Coordinates of C-alpha atoms in Angstrom, one line a residue:
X21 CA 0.0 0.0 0.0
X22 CA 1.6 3.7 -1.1
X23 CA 0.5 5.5 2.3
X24 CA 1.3 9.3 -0.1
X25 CA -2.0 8.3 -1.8
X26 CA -4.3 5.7 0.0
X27 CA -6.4 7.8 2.3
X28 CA -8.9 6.4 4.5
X29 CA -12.1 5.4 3.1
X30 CA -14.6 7.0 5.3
X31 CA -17.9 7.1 2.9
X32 CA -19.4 4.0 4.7
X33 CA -23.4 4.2 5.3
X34 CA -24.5 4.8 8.7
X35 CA -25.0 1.9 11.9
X36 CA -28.5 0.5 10.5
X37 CA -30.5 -0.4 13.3
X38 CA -32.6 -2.6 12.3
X39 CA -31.7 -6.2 13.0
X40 CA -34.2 -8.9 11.7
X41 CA -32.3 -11.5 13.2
X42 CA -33.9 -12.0 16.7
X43 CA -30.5 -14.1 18.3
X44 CA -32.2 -14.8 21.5
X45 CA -35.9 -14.9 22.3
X46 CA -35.5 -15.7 25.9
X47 CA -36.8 -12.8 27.9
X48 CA -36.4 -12.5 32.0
X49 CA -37.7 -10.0 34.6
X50 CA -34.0 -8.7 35.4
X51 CA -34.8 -5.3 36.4
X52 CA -38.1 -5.5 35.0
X53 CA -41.0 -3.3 36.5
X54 CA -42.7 -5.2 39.1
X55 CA -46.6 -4.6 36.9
X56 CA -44.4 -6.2 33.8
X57 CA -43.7 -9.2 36.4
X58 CA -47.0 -10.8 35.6
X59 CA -46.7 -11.2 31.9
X60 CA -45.8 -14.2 30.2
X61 CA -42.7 -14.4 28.2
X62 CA -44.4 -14.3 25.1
X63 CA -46.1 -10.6 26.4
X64 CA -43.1 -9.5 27.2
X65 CA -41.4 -10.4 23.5
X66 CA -43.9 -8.8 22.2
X67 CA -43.8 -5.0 24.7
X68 CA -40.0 -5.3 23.5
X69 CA -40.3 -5.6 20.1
X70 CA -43.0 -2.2 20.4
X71 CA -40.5 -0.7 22.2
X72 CA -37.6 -2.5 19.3
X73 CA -39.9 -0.8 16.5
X74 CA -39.9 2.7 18.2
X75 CA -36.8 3.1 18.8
X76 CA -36.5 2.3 14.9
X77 CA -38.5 5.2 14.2
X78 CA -36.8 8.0 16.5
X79 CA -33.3 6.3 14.8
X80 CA -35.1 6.9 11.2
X81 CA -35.9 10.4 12.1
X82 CA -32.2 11.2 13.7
X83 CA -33.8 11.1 17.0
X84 CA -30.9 9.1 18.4
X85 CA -31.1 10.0 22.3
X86 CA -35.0 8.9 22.1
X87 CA -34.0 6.0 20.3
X88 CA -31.6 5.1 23.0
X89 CA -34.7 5.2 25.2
X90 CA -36.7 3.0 23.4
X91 CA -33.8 0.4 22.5
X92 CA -33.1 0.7 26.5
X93 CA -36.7 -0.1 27.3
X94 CA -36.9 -3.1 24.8
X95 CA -32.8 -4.6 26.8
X96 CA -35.0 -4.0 29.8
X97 CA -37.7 -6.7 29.4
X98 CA -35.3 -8.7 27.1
X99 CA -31.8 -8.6 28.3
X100 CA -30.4 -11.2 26.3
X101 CA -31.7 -10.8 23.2
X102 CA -28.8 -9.3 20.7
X103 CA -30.2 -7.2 18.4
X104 CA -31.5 -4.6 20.7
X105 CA -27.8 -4.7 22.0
X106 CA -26.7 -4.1 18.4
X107 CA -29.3 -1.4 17.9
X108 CA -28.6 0.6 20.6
X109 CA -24.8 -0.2 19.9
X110 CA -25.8 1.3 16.2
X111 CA -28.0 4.6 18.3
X112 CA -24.8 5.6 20.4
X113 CA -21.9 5.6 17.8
X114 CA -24.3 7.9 16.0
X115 CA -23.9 9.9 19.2
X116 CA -20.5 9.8 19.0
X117 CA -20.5 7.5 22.5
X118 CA -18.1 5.1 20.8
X119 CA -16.6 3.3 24.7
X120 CA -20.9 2.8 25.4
X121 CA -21.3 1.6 21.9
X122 CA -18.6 -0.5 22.3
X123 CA -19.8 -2.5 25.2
X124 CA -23.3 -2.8 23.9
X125 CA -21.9 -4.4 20.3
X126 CA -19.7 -6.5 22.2
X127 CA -22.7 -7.7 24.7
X128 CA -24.5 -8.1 21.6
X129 CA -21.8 -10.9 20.1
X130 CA -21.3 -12.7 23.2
X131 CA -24.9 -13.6 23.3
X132 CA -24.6 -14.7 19.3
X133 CA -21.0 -15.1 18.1
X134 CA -22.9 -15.3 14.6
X135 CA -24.3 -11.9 14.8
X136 CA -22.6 -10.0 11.7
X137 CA -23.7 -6.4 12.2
X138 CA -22.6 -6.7 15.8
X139 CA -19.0 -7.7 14.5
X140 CA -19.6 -5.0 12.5
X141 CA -20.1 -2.8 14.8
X142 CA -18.2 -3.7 17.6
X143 CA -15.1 -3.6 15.0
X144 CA -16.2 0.5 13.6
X145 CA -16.2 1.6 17.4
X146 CA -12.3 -0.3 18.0
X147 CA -11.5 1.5 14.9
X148 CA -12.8 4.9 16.0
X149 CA -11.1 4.4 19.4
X150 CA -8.0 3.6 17.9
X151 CA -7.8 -0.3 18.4
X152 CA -6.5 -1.0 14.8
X153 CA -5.6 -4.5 16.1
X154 CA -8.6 -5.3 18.1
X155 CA -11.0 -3.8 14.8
X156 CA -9.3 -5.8 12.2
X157 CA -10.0 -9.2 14.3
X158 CA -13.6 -8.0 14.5
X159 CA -13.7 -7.8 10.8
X160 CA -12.2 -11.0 10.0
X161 CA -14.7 -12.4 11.9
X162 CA -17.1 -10.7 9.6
X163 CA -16.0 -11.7 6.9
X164 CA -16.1 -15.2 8.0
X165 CA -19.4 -14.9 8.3
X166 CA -19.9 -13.2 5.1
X167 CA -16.8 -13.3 2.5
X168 CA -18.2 -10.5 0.2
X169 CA -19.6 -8.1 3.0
X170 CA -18.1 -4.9 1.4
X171 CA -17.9 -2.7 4.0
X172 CA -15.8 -5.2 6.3
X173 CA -13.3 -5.3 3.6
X174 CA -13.1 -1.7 3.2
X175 CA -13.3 -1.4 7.4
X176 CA -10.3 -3.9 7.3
X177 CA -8.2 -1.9 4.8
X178 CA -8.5 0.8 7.2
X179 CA -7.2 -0.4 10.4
X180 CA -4.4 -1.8 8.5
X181 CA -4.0 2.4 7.4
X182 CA -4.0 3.1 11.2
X183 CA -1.2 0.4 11.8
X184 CA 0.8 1.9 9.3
X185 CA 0.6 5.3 10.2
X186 CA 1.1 4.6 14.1
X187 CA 4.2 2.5 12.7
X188 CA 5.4 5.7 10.7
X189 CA 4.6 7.9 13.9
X190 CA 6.6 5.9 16.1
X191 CA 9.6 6.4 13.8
X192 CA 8.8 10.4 13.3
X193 CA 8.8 10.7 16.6
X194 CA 12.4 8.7 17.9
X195 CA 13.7 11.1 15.3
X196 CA 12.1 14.0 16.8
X197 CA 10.2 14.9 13.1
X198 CA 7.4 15.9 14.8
X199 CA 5.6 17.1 11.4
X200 CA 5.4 13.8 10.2
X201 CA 3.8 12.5 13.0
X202 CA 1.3 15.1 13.1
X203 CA 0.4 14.6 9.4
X204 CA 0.0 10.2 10.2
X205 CA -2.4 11.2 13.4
X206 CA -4.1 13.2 11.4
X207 CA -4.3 10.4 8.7
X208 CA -5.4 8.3 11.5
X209 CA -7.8 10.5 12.9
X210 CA -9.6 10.2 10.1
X211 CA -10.9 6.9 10.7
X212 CA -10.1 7.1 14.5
X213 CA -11.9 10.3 15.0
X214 CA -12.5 9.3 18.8
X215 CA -9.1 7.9 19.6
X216 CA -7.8 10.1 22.5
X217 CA -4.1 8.5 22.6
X218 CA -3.5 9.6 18.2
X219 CA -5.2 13.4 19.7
X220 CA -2.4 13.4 22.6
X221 CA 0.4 12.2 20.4
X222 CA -0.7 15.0 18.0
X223 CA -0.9 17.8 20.5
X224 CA 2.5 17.2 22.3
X225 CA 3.8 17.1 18.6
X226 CA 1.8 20.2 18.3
X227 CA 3.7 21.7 21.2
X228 CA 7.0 20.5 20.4
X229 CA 7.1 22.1 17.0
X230 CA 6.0 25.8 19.2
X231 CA 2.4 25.7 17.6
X232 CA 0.8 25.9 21.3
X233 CA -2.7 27.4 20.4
X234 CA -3.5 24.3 18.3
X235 CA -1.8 21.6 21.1
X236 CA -4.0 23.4 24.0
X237 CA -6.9 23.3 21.8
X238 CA -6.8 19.5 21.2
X239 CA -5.9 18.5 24.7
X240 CA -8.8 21.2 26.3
X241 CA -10.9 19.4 23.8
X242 CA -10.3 16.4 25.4
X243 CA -10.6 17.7 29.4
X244 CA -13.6 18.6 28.3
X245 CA -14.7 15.1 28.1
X246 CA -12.5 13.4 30.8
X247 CA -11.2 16.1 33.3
X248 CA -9.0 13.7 34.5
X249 CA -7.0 12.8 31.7
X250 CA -3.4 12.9 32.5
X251 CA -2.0 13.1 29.1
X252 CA -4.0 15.9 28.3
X253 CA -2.9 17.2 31.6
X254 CA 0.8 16.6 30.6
X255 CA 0.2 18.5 27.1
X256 CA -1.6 21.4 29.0
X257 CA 1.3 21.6 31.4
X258 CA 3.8 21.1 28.2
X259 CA 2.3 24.4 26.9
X260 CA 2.5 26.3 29.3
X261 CA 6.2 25.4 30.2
X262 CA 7.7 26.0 26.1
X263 CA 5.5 29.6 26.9
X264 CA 7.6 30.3 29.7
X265 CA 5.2 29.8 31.8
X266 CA 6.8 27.6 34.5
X267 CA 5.1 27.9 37.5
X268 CA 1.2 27.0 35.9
X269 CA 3.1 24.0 34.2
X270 CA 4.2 22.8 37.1
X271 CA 0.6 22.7 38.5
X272 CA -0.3 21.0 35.5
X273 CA 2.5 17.7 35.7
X274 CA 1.9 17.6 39.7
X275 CA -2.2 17.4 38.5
X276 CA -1.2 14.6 35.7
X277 CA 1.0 12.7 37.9
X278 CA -1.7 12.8 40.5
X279 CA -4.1 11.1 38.1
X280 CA -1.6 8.5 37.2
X281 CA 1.4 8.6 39.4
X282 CA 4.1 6.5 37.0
X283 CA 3.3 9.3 34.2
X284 CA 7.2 9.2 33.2
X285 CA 7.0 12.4 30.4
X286 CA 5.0 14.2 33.5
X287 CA 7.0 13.4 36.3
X288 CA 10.8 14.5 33.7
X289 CA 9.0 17.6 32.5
X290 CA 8.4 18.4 36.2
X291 CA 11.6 17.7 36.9
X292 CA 13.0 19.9 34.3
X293 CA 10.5 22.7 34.7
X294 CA 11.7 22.9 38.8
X295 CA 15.1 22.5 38.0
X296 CA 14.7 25.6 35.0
X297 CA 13.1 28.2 37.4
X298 CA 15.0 27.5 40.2
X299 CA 18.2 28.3 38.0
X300 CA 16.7 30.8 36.1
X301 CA 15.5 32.6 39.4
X302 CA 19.1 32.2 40.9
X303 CA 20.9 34.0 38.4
X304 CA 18.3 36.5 38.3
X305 CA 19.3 36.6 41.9
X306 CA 23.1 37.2 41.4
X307 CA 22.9 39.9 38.8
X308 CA 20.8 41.8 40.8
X309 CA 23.4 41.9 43.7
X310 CA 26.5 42.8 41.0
X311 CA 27.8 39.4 41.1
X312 CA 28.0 39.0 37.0
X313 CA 30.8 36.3 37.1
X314 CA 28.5 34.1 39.5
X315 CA 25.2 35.4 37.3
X316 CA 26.8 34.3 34.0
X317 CA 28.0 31.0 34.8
X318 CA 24.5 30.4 36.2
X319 CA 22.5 31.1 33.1
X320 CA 24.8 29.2 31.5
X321 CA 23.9 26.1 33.3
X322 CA 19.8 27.0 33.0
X323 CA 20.9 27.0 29.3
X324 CA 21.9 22.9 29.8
X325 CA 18.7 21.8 31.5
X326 CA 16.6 21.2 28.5
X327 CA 17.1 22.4 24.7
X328 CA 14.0 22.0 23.7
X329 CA 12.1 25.0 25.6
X330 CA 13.1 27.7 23.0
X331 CA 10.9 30.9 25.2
X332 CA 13.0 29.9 28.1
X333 CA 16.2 29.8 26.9
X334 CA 15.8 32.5 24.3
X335 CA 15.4 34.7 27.8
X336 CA 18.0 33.0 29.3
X337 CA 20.5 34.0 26.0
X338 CA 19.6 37.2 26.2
X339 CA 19.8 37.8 30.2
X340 CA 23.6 36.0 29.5
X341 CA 24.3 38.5 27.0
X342 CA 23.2 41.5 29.6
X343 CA 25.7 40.1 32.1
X344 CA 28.2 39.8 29.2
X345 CA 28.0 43.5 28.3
X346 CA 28.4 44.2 32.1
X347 CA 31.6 42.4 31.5
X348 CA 32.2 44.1 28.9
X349 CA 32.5 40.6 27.0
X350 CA 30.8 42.3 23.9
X351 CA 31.2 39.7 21.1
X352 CA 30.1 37.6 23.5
X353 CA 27.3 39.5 24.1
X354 CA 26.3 39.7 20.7
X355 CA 26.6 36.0 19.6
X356 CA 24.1 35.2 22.7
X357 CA 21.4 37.8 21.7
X358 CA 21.8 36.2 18.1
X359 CA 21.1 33.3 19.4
X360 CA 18.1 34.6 21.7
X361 CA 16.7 35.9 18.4
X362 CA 17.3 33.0 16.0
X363 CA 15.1 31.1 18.7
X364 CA 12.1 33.8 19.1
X365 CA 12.6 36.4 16.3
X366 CA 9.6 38.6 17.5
X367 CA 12.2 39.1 20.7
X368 CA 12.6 42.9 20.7
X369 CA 14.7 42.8 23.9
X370 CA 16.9 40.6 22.2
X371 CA 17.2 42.8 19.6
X372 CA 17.7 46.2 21.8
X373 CA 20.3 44.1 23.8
X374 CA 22.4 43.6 20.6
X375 CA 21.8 46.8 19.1
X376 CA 23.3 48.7 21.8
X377 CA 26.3 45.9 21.8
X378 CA 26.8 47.2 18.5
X379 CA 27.0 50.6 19.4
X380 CA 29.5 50.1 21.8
X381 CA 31.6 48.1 19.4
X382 CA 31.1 51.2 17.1
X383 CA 29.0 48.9 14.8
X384 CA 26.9 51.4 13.8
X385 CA 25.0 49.3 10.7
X386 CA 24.2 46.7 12.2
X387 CA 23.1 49.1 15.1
X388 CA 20.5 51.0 12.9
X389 CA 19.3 47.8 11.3
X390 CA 18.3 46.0 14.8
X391 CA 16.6 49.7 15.8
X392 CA 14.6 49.6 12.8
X393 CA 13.6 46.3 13.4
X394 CA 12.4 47.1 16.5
X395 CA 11.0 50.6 15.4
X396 CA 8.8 48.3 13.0
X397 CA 7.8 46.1 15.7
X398 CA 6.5 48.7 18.5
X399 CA 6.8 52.3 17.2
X400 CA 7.7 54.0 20.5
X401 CA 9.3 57.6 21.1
X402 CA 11.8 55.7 23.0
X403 CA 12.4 53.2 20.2
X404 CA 12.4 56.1 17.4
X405 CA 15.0 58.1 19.6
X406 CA 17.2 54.9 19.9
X407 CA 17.3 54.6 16.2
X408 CA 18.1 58.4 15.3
X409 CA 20.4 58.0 17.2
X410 CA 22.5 55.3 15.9
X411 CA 21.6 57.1 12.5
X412 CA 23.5 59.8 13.4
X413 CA 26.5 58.0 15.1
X414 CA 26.3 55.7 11.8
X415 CA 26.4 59.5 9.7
X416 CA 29.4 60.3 12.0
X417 CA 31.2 57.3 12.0
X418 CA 31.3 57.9 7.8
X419 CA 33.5 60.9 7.9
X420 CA 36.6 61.8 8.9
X421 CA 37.3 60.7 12.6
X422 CA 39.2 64.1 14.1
X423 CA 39.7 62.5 17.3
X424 CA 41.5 59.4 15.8
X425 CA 43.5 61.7 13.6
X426 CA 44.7 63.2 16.5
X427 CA 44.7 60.0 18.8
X428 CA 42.8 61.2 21.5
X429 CA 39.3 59.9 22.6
X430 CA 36.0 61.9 22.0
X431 CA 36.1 63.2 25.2
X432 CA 39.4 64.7 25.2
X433 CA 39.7 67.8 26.8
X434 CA 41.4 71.1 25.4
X435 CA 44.4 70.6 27.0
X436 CA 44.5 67.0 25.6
X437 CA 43.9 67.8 21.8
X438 CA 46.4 70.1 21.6
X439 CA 48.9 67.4 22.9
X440 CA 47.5 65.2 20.1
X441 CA 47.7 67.3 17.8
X442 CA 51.6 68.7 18.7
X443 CA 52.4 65.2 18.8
X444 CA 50.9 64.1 15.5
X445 CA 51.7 67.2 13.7
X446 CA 55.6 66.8 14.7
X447 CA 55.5 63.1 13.4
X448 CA 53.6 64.1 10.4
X449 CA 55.6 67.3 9.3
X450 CA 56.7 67.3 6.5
X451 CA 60.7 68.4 7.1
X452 CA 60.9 65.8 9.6
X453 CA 60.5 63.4 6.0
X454 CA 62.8 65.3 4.1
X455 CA 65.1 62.5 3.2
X456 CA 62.4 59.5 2.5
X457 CA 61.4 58.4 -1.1
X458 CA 58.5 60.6 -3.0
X459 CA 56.0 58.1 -2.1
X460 CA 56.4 58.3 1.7
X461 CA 57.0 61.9 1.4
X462 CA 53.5 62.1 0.1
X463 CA 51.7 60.2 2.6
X464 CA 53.7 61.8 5.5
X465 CA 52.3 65.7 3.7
X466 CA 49.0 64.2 3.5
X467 CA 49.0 63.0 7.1
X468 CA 50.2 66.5 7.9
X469 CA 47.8 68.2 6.3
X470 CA 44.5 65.7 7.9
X471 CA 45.9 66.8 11.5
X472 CA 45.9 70.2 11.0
X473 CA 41.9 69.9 9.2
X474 CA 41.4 68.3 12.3
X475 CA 43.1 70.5 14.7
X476 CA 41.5 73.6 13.3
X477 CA 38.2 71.9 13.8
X478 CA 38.6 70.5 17.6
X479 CA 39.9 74.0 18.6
X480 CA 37.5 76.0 17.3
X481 CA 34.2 75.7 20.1
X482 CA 32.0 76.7 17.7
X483 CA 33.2 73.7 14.5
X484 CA 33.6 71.0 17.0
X485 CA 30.5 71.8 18.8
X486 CA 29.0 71.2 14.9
X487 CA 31.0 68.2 14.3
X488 CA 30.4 66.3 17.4
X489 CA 26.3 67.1 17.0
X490 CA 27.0 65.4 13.2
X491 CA 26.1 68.5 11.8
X492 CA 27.8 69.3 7.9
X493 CA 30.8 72.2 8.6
X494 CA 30.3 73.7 5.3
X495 CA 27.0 74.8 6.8
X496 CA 26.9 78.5 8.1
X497 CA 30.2 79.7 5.7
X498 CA 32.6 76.4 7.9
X499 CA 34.2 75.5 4.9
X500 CA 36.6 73.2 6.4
X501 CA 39.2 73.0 3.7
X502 CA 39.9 76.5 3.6
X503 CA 43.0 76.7 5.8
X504 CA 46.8 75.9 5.4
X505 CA 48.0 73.1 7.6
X506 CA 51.8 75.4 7.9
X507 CA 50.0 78.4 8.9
X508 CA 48.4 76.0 11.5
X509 CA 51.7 74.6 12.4
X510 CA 53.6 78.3 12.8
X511 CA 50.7 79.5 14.7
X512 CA 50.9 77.2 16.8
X513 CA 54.7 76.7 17.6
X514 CA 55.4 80.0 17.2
X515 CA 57.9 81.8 14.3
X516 CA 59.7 79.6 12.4
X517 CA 63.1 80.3 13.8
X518 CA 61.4 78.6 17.2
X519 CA 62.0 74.9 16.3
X520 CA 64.0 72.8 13.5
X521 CA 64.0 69.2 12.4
X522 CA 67.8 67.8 12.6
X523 CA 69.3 64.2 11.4
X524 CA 71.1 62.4 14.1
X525 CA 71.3 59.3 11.6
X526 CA 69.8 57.6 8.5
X527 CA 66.2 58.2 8.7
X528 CA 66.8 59.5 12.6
X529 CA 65.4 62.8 13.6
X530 CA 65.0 65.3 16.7
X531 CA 63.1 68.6 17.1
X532 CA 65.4 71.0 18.3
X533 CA 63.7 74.7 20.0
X534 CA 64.9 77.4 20.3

């Protein structure tokens, strides 16, 4: 059988409750009403086959929970009589009460192992409840009875469907492809629309691929029916803990493992889940008392505890990469909020986390992309003002750095730029290079000539006040190459008979002042 294109064949008429085959005519007065004590048998054969024959008519007219009545009424005064079992077996499958329907067919055949329809029937409701195994007996035994019976053969071709596909589940899920399993439950579940155990294999799939919504859906679905359902318990609980929300999902595994104690998933999600917020809440701990060596190593081991819980430890990443930055550990810093984002990308801390990282490493591109990201996301005045911002420092960062011209840092003082800039305009000048080859000679001008730009810019209050906002010089008449880098120089060392450049040696120099 190719399982890509067989699908389940589900167009099968509905339970028909009309048996003509009486199995057993004995009636008794088990439960019987004590005025029905005085008739004979034959009376009472006779009120149950009224009672048979009215049920048949609510069942024609889709009355089923009257016809469960009437079929109840007619087991009453003839409790071993097999078609009324089979007919009320037919009533509650069409009431979707596939367990009752189930006992009632298989009353049915132990009073007359000949009884075809309720093989039939006792082998659709293990087939809706998921006993492929159990369903394809049942329909061998029909077809014993009756070798051509069509709809056993189609029935049997089924649960041999849901073997396959719980065979092809069982593999999906050892190698953790979780979407293949989903698509063979829901293969399944087409046959086996009332099997609970292919609904809980398909929500904790659900959950383990991050679609939550859908996994709470099937498993409320099912606490709806049985309240006590520890599986469904365990995939509430499973839920809530890949949300990040620990605490409930605890609630949830104690509840499941309440309801069946050797739960093993329940009980090692429990575990985990404990083991996650009691790490989690201890690092939390040590960074808020300054202890970031102690807070780093202990998000580190949260991170261990369980891979799978992507919320969790996309948090935990980026709570690493704060303590990081603390430690000024700033690649660092960045890989973990990478990480953070790669498993929740609609993570805007993550995101502001690395952004800022960036700035600090002077990354000012990949700065303005994570700020518009996040602009995009939640357009805050905050969020807008972040990514000016790094607009402007990205603006800034594109021209001439002044500062680094001069080697001093951004907040150098007055006192401190002029030191830069006697030192670099000394190394740069262009007598000191008088003897080098015309390429050098060249550079060395052109050096000379960037720290003077640069000088006249940082001393003048007015230009570097302009140039530190990212404002254009040229603006307001500052034309910024207007200005000779020796006038510079003199003015600022004095006359020209104040200083010389001597050779002590090949390529050896000293400033000698007078």
């Amino acid at each position: 059988m190719t399982l890509s294109t067989s699908r389940l064949h589900l167009n099968c008429p509905a339970p028909s409750p009309v048996d003509g085959k009486m199995a057993s005519q004995d009636c008794d007065a088990l439960n019987m009403d004590p005025d029905m004590e005085l008739l004979s048998d034959e009376e009472l054969e006779r009120e149950a086959e009224g009672f048979k024959e009215q049920g048949n008519a609510f069942y024609i007219n889709k009355d089923y929970a009257e016809a469960f009545n009437y079929y109840s009424k007619a087991i009453d005064m003839c409790p071993k009589n097999a078609s009324y079992y089979g007919n009320r077996a037919a009533t509650l499958m069409m009431l979707y009460r596939y367990r009752e329907a189930l006992e009632d067919s298989q009353q049915a055949v132990r009073l007359d192992n000949d009884f075809m329809k309720g093989h039939l029937r006792e082998g659709k409701c293990h087939l809706s409840l998921g006993n492929a195994m159990a369903a394809s007996r049942c329909f061998q035994r029909v077809l014993e009875l009756e070798p051509d019976n069509s709809q056993a053969q189609q029935e049997l071709k089924n649960a041999e469907s849901i073997l396959e596909y719980e065979k092809m589940a069982e593999i999906g899920f050892e190698k953790r492809d979780f979407r293949m399993v989903v698509f063979c439950m829901d293969r399944a579940l087409e046959a086996a629309a009332a099997c609970h155990r292919f609904k809980i294999l398909k929500a904790e799939c659900l959950a383990l691929l991050g679609r939550y919504a859908e996994a709470q859906s099937v498993a409320s679905d099912i606490l709806r029916i049985d309240s006590t359902n520890a599986d469904a318990l365990y995939v509430r609980g499973l839920c809530l803990y890949y949300e990040d929300c620990i605490e409930k999902a605890v609630q949830f595994f104690v509840q499941a493992l309440r309801m069946a104690p050797d739960h093993d998933k329940a009980r090692l999600a429990c575990r985990d889940a404990k083991a996650l917020k009691a790490k989690k809440e201890e690092g939390n701990t040590a960074f808020k008392e300054g202890n970031y060596d102690a807070a780093y190593e202990l998000y580190s081991e949260a991170l261990t505890i369980d891979p799978n819980n992507i919320k969790t430890n996309a948090k935990l990443y980026c709570n690493r990469a704060t303590v990081g930055s603390k430690l000024k550990r700033l690649e660092q810093a960045i890989e973990d909020c990478t990480k953070a984002i790669k498993l929740d990308e609609t993570y805007v801390k993550a995101y502001l986390r690395r952004a800022q990282c960036y700035m600090d490493t002077e990354q000012y591109e990949e700065a303005v992309r994570d700020y518009e990201k996040v602009y995009q996301t939640e357009k805050t005045k905050e969020h807008k003002h972040l990514l000016k911002h790094a607009q402007l420092e990205l603006k800034k960062s594109k021209r001439k750095d002044y500062y680094k011209v001069l080697g001093v840092n951004k907040n150098a003082t007055e006192d401190e730029i002029k030191k830069g800039y006697r030192k670099r305009a000394l190394l740069h000048h262009p007598d000191r290079h008088s003897g080098a080859s015309p390429e050098l000679q060249k550079e060395e001008e052109k050096k000379f000539k960037e720290v003077g730009e640069a000088f006249s810019v940082l001393s003048d209050p007015k230009k570097k006040s302009r140039y530190d906002s990212g404002q254009d010089l040229e603006d307001d008449g500052m034309n910024v190459g207007d200005f000779d880098a020796n006038n510079i120089f003199k003015a600022f060392f004095g006359s020209p008979g104040g200083f010389s450049f001597e050779a002590s040696g090949p390529g050896n120099f000293f400033f000698q002042f007078g």
